[in-house]
mmCIF file of C-alpha atoms and ligand atoms in Angstrom:
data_model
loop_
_atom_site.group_PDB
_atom_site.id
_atom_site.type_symbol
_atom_site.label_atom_id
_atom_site.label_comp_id
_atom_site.label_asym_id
_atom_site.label_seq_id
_atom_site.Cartn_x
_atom_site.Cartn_y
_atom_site.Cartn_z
ATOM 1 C CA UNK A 15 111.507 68.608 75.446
ATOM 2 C CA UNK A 16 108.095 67.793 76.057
ATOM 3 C CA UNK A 17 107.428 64.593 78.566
ATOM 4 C CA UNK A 18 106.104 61.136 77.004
ATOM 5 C CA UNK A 19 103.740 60.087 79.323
ATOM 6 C CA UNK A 20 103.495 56.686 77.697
ATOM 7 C CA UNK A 21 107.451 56.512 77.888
ATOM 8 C CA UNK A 22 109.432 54.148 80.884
ATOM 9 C CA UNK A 23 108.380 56.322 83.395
ATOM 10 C CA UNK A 24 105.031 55.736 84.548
ATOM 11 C CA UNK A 25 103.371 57.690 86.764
ATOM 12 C CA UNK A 26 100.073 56.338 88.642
ATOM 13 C CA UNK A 27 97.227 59.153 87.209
ATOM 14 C CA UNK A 28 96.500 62.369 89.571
ATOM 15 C CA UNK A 29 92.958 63.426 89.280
ATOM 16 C CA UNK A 30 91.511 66.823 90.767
ATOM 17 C CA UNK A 31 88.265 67.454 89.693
ATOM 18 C CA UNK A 32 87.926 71.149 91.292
ATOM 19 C CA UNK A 33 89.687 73.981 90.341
ATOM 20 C CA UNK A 34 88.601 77.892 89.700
ATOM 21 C CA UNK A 35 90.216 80.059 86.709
ATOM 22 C CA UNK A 36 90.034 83.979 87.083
ATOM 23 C CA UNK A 37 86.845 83.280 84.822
ATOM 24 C CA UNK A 38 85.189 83.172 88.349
ATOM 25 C CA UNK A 39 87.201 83.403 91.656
ATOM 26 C CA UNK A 40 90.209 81.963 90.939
ATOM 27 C CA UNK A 41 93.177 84.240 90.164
ATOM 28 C CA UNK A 42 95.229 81.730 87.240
ATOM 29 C CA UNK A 43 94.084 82.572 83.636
ATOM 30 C CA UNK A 44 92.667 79.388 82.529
ATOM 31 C CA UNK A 45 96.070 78.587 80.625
ATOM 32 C CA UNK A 46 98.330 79.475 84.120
ATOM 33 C CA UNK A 47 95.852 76.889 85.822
ATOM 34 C CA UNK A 48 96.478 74.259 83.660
ATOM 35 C CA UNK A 49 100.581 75.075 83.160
ATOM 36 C CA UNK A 50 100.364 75.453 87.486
ATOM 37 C CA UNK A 51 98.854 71.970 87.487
ATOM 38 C CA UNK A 52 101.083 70.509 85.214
ATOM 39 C CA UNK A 53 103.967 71.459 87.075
ATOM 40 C CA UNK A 54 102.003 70.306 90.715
ATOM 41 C CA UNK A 55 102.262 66.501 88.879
ATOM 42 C CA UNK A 56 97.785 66.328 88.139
ATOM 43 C CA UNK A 57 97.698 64.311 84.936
ATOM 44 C CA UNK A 58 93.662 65.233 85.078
ATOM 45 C CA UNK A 59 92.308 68.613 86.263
ATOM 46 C CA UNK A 60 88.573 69.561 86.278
ATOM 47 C CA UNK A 61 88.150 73.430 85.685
ATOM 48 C CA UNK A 62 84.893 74.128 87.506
ATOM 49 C CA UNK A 63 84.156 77.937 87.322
ATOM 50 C CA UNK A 64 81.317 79.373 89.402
ATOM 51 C CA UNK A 65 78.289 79.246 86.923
ATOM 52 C CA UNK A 66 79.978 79.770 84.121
ATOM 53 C CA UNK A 67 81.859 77.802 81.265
ATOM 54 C CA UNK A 68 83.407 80.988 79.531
ATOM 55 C CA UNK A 69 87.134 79.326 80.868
ATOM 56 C CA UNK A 70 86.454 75.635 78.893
ATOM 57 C CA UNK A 71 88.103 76.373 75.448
ATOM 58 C CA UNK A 72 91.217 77.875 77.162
ATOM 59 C CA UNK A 73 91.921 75.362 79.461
ATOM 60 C CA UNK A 74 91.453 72.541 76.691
ATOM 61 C CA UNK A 75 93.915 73.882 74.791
ATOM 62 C CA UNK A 76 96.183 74.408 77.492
ATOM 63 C CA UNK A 77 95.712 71.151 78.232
ATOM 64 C CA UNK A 78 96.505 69.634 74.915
ATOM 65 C CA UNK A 79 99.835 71.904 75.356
ATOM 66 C CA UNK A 80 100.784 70.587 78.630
ATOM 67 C CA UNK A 81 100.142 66.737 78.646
ATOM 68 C CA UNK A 82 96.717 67.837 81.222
ATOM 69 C CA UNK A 83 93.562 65.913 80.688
ATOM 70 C CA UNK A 84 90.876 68.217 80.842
ATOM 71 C CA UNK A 85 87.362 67.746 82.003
ATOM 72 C CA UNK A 86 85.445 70.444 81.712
ATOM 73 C CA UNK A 87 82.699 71.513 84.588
ATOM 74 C CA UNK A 88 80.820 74.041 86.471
ATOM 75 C CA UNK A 89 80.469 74.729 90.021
ATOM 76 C CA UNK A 90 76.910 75.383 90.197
ATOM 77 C CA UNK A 91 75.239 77.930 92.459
ATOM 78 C CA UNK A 92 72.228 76.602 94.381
ATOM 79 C CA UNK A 93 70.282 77.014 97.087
ATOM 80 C CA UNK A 94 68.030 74.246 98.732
ATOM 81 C CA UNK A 95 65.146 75.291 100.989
ATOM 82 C CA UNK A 96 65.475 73.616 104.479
ATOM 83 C CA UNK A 97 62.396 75.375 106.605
ATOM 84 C CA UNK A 98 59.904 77.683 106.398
ATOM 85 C CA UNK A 99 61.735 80.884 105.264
ATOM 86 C CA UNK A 100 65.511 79.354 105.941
ATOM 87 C CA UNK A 101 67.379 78.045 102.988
ATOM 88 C CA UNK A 102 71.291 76.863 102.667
ATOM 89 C CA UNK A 103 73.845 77.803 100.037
ATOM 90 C CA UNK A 104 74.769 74.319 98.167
ATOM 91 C CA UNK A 105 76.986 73.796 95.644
ATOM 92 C CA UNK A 106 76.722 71.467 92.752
ATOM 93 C CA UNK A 107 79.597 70.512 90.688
ATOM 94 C CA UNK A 108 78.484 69.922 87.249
ATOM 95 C CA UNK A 109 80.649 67.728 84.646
ATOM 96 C CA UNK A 110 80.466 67.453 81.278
ATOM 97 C CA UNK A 111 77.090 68.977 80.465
ATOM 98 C CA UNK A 112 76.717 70.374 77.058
ATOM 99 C CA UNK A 113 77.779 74.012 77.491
ATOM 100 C CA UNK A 114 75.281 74.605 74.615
ATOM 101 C CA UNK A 115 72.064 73.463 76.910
ATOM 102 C CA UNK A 116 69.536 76.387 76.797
ATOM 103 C CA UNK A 117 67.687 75.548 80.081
ATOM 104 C CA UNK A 118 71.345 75.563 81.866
ATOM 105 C CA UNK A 119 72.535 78.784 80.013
ATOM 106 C CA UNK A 120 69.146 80.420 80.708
ATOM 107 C CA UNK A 121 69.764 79.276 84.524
ATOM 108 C CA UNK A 122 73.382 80.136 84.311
ATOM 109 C CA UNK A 123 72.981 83.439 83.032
ATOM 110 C CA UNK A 124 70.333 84.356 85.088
ATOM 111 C CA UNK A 125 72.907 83.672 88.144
ATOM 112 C CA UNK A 126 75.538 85.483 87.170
ATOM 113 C CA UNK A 127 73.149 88.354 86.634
ATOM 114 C CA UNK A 128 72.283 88.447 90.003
ATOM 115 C CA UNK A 129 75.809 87.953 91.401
ATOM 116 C CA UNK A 130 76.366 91.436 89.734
ATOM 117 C CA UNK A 131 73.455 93.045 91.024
ATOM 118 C CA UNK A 132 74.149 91.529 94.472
ATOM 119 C CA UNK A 133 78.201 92.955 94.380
ATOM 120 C CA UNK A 134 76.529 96.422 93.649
ATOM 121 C CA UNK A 135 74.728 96.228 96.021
ATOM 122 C CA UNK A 136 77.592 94.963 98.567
ATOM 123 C CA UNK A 137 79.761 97.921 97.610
ATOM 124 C CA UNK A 138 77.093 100.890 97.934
ATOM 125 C CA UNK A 139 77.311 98.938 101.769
ATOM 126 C CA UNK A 140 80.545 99.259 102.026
ATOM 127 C CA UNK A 141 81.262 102.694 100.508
ATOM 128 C CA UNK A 142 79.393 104.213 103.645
ATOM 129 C CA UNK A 143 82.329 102.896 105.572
ATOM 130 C CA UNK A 144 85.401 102.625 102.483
ATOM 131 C CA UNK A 145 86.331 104.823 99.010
ATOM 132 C CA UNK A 146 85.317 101.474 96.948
ATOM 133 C CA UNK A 147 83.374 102.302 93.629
ATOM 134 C CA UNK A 148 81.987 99.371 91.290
ATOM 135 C CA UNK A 149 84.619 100.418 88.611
ATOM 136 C CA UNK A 150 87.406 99.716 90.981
ATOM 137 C CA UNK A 151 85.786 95.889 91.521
ATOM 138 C CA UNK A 152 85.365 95.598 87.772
ATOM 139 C CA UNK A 153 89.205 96.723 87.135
ATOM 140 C CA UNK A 154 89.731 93.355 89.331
ATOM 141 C CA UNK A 155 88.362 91.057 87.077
ATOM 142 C CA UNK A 156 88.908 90.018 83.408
ATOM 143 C CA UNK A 157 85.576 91.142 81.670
ATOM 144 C CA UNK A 158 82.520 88.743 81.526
ATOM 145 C CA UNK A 159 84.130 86.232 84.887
ATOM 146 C CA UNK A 160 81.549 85.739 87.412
ATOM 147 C CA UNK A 161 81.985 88.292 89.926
ATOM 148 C CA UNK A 162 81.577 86.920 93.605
ATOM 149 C CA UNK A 163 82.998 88.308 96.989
ATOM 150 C CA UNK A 164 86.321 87.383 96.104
ATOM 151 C CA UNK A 165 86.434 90.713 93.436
ATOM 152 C CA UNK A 166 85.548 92.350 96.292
ATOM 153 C CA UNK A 167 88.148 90.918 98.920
ATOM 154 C CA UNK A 168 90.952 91.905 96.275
ATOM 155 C CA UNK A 169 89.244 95.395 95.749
ATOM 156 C CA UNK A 170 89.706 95.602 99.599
ATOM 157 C CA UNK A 171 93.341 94.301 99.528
ATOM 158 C CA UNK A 172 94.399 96.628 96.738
ATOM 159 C CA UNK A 173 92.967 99.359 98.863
ATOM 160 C CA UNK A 174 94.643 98.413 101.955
ATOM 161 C CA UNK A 175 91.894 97.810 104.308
ATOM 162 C CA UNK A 176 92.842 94.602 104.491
ATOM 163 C CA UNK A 177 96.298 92.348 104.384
ATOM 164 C CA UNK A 178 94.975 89.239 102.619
ATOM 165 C CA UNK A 179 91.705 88.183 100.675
ATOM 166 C CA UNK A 180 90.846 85.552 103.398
ATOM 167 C CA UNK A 181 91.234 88.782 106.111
ATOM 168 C CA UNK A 182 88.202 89.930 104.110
ATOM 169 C CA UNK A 183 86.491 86.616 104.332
ATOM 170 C CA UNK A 184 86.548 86.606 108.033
ATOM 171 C CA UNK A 185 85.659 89.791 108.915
ATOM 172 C CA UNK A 186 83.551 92.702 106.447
ATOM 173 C CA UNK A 187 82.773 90.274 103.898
ATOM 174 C CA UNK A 188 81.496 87.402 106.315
ATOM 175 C CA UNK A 189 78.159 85.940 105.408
ATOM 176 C CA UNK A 190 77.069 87.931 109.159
ATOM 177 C CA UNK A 191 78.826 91.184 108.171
ATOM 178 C CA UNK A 192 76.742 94.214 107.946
ATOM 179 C CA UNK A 193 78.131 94.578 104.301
ATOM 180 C CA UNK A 194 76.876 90.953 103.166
ATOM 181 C CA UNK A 195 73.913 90.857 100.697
ATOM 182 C CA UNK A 196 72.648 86.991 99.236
ATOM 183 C CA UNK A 197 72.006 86.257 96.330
ATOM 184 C CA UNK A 198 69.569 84.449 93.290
ATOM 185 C CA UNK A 199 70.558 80.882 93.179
ATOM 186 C CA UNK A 200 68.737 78.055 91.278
ATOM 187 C CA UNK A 201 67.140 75.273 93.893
ATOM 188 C CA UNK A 202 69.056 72.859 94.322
ATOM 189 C CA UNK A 203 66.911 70.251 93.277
ATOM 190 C CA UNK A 204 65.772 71.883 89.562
ATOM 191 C CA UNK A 205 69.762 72.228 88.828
ATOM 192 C CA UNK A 206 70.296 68.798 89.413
ATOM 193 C CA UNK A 207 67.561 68.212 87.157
ATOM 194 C CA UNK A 208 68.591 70.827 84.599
ATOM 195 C CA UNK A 209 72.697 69.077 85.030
ATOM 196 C CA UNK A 210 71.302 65.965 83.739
ATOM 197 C CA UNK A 211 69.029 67.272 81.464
ATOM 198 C CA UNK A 212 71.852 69.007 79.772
ATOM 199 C CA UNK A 213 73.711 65.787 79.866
ATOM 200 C CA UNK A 214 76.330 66.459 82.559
ATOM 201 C CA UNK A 215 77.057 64.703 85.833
ATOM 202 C CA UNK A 216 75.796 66.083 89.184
ATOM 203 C CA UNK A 217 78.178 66.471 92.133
ATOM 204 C CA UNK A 218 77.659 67.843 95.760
ATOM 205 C CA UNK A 219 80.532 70.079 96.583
ATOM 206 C CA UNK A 220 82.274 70.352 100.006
ATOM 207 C CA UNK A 221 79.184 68.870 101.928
ATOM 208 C CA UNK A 222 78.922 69.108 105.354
ATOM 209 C CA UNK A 223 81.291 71.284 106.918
ATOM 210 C CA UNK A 224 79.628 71.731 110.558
ATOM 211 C CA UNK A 225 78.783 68.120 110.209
ATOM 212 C CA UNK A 226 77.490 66.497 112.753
ATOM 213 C CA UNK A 227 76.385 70.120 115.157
ATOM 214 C CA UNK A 228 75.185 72.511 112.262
ATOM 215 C CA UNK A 229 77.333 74.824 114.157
ATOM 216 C CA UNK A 230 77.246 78.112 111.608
ATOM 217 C CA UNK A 231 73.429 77.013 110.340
ATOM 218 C CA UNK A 232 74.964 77.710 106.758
ATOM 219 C CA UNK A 233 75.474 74.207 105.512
ATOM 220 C CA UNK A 234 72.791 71.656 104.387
ATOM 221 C CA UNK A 235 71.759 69.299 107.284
ATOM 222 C CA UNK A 236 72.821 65.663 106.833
ATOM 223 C CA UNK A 237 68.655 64.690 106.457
ATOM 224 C CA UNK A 238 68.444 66.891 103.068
ATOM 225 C CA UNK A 239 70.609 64.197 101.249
ATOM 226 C CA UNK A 240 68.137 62.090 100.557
ATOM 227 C CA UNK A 241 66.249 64.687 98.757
ATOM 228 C CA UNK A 242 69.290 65.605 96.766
ATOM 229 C CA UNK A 243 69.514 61.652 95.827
ATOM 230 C CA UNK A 244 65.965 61.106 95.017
ATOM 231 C CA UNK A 245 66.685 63.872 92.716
ATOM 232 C CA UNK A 246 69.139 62.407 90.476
ATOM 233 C CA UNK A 247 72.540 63.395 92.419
ATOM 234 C CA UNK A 248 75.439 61.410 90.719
ATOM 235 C CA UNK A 249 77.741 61.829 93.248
ATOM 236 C CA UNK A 250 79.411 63.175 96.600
ATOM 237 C CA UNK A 251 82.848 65.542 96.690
ATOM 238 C CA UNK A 252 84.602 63.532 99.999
ATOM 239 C CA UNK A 253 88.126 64.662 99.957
ATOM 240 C CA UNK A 254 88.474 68.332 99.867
ATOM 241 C CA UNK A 255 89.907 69.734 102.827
ATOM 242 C CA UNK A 256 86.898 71.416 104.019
ATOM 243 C CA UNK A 257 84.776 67.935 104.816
ATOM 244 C CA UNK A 258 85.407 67.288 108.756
ATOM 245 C CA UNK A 259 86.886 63.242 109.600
ATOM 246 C CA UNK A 260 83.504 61.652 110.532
ATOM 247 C CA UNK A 261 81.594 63.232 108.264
ATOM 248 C CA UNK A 262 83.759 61.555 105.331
ATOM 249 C CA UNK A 263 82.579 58.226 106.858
ATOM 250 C CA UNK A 264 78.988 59.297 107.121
ATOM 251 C CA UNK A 265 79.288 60.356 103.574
ATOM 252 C CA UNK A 266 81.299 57.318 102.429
ATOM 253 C CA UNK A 267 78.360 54.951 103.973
ATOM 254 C CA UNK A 268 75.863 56.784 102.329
ATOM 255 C CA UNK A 269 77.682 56.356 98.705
ATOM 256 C CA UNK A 270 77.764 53.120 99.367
ATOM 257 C CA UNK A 271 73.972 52.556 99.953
ATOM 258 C CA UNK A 272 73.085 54.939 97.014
ATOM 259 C CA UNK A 273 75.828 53.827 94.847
ATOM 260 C CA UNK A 274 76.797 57.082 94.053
ATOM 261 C CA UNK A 275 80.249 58.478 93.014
ATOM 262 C CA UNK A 276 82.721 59.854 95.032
ATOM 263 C CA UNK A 277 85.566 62.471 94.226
ATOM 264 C CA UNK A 278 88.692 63.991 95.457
ATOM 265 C CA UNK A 279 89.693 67.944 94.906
ATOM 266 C CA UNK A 280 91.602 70.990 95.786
ATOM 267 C CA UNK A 281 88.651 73.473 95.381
ATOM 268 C CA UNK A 282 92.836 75.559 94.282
ATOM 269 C CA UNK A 283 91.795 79.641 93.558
ATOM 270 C CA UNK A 284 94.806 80.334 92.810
ATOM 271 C CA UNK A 285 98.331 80.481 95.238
ATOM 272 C CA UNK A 286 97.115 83.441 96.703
ATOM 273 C CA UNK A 287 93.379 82.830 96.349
ATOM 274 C CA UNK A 288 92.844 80.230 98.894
ATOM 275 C CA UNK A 289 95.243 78.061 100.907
ATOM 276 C CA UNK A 290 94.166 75.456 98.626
ATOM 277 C CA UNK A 291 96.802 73.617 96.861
ATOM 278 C CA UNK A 292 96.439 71.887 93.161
ATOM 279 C CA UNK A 293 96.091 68.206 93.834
ATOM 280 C CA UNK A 294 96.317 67.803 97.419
ATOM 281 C CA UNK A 295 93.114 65.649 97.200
ATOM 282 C CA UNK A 296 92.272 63.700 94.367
ATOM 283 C CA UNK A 297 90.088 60.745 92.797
ATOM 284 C CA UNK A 298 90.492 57.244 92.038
ATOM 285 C CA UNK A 299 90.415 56.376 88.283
ATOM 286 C CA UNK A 300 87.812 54.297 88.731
ATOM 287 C CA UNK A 301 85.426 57.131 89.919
ATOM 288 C CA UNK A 302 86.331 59.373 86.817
ATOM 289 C CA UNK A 303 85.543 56.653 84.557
ATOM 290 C CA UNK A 304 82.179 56.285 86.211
ATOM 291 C CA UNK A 305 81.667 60.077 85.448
ATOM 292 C CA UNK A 306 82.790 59.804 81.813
ATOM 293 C CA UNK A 307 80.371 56.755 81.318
ATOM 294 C CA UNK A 308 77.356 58.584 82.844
ATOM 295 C CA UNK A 309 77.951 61.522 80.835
ATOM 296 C CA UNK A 310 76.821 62.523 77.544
ATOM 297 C CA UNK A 311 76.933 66.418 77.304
ATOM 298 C CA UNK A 312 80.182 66.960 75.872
ATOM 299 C CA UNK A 313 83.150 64.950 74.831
ATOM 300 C CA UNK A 314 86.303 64.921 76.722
ATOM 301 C CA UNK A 315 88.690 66.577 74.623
ATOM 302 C CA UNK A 316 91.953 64.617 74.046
HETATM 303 P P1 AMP B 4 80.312 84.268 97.020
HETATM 304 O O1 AMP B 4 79.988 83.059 96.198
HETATM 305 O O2 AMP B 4 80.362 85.488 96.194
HETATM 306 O O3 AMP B 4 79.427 84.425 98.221
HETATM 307 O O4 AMP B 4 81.793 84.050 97.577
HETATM 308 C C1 AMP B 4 82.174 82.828 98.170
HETATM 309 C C2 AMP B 4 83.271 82.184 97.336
HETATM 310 O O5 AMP B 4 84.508 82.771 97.677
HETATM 311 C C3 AMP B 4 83.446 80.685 97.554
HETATM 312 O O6 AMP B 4 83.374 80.035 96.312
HETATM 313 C C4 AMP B 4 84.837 80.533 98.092
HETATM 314 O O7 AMP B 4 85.475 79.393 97.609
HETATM 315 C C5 AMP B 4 85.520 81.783 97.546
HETATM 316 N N1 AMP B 4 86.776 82.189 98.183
HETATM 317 C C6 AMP B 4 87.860 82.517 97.492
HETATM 318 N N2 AMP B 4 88.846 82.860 98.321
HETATM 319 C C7 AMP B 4 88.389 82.734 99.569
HETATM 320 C C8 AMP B 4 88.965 82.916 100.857
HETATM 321 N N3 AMP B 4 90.222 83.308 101.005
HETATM 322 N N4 AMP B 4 88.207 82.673 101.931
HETATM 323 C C9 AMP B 4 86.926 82.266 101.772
HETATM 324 N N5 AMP B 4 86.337 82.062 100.590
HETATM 325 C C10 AMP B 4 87.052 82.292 99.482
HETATM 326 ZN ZN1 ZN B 5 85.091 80.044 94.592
HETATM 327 FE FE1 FE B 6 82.143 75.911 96.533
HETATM 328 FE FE1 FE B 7 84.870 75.887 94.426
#
């Protein structure tokens, strides 16, 4: 029978706002994301697919099937100059913009373009070394998902040159390997622009990782926030397992100052994606509402 979650038993709300179908990197359908967060006790789950909103209509129905609110999002691809010739990898979780926006299709499009041409050019690399052909990647994924090194880590681990898809990670497919090519991403700066232009709300993901030493030189330095601020940023991703102790507190002071928003997420792939688990961090109420009031892209399906 289904649950009445306006019935005796109330349960206090479970919000993760960061979670990838197999419409990017993830390895749930849409619909297994939502059931597998049903059943992990998240009464709201954000599906935020790498540049693409292809898994939305899915997981909204899914949702309306298994008592999940929805909120749909994108995990933008960006990249924010930092130095003459150096830029860093940032990600920006969009909610709520109107999937319909032709600036952010154009952008998003453009992306995911160049995430193909990139993984081509990653397995000619690696077929010096490995039997890997591009139709072997593609037989990973379901057709039209943003392709990223994760097609390629399973590619590997269906081949048996490596155990697990984070064995990949940390060692061929490593941003140092001699396999690893980078990609097109938006700046960051223009896609926060282009988020709120398309009526969505902006989000840093997973900010500062080596916070405070830098220590890979792949993660924006703490000084680049206010940049990221002064161009529109709603709000900072705190609890996800990746953000180091004192850099929550640095980021937690700095929300404060800017009055920005501040979330809780899983970042989940999938249970054999990542190691991360469907709401093991999550946000307060309070903080979704401030996203739902601030956006105006796309209604929150019921
Ligand atoms: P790419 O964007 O193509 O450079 O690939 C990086 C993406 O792989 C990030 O979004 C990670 O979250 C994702 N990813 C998925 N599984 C893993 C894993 N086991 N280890 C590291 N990254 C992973
Ligand atoms: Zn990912
Ligand atoms: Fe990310
Ligand atoms: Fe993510």
């Amino acid at each position: 029978m289904a649950e009445n979650f306006s019935s005796w038993h109330y349960s206090a709300p479970v919000i993760d706002l960061h979670a990838h179908s197999n419409m990017s990197d993830g390895l749930d359908s849409p619909t297994e994301l939502v059931q597998n967060a049903a059943l992990a006790g998240v009464t709201t789950l954000a599906i935020t697919d790498h540049d693409t909103t292809l898994g939305w209509d899915e997981a909204i129905i899914a949702g309306r099937q298994n008592q999940v609110r929805v909120i749909p999002g994108i995990e933008v691809s960006t990249r924010q100059l930092i130095g003459e010739n150096r830029s860093i990898s940032v990600h920006i979780l969009a909610y709520l913009p109107d999937p319909k926006n032709s600036a952010l299709v154009e952008e998003l499009d453009k992306t995911r373009r160049s995430r193909i041409d990139r993984a081509k050019k990653m397995v000619a690399l690696l077929a010096e070394d490995y039997p890997i052909t591009w139709e072997m990647v593609l037989a990973q994924i379901p057709e039209g998902s943003t392709v990223g090194r994760p097609a390629l880590a399973d590619t590997l681990v269906s081949m048996g040159v490596v155990p697990t898809r984070s064995d990949a990670f940390t060692s061929i497919l490593h941003s140092h390997s001699r396999y690893y090519v980078s990609d097109y991403s938006v700046d960051t700066t223009d896609a926060i622009a282009l988020i709120r232009g398309a009526g969505g709300v902006s989000v840093i993901a997973h900010p500062l990782i080596d916070f405070p030493a830098g220590a890979s030189m792949t993660d924006l330095p703490a000084e680049f926030f206010k940049i990221l601020i002064g161009a529109g940023l709603n709000g900072i991703e705190i609890e996800h397992r990746s953000v180091p102790k004192q850099a929550k507190q640095w980021l937690k002071n700095l929300a404060v100052k800017h009055n920005l928003i501040t979330t809780g997420s899983s970042d989940y792939h999938g249970i054999d994606g990542k190691d991360n688990r469907l709401g093991e961090n999550r946000t307060e109420p309070a903080m979704l509402q401030r996203i739902l009031d601030q956006a105006s892209g796309f209604e929150v399906p019921l």
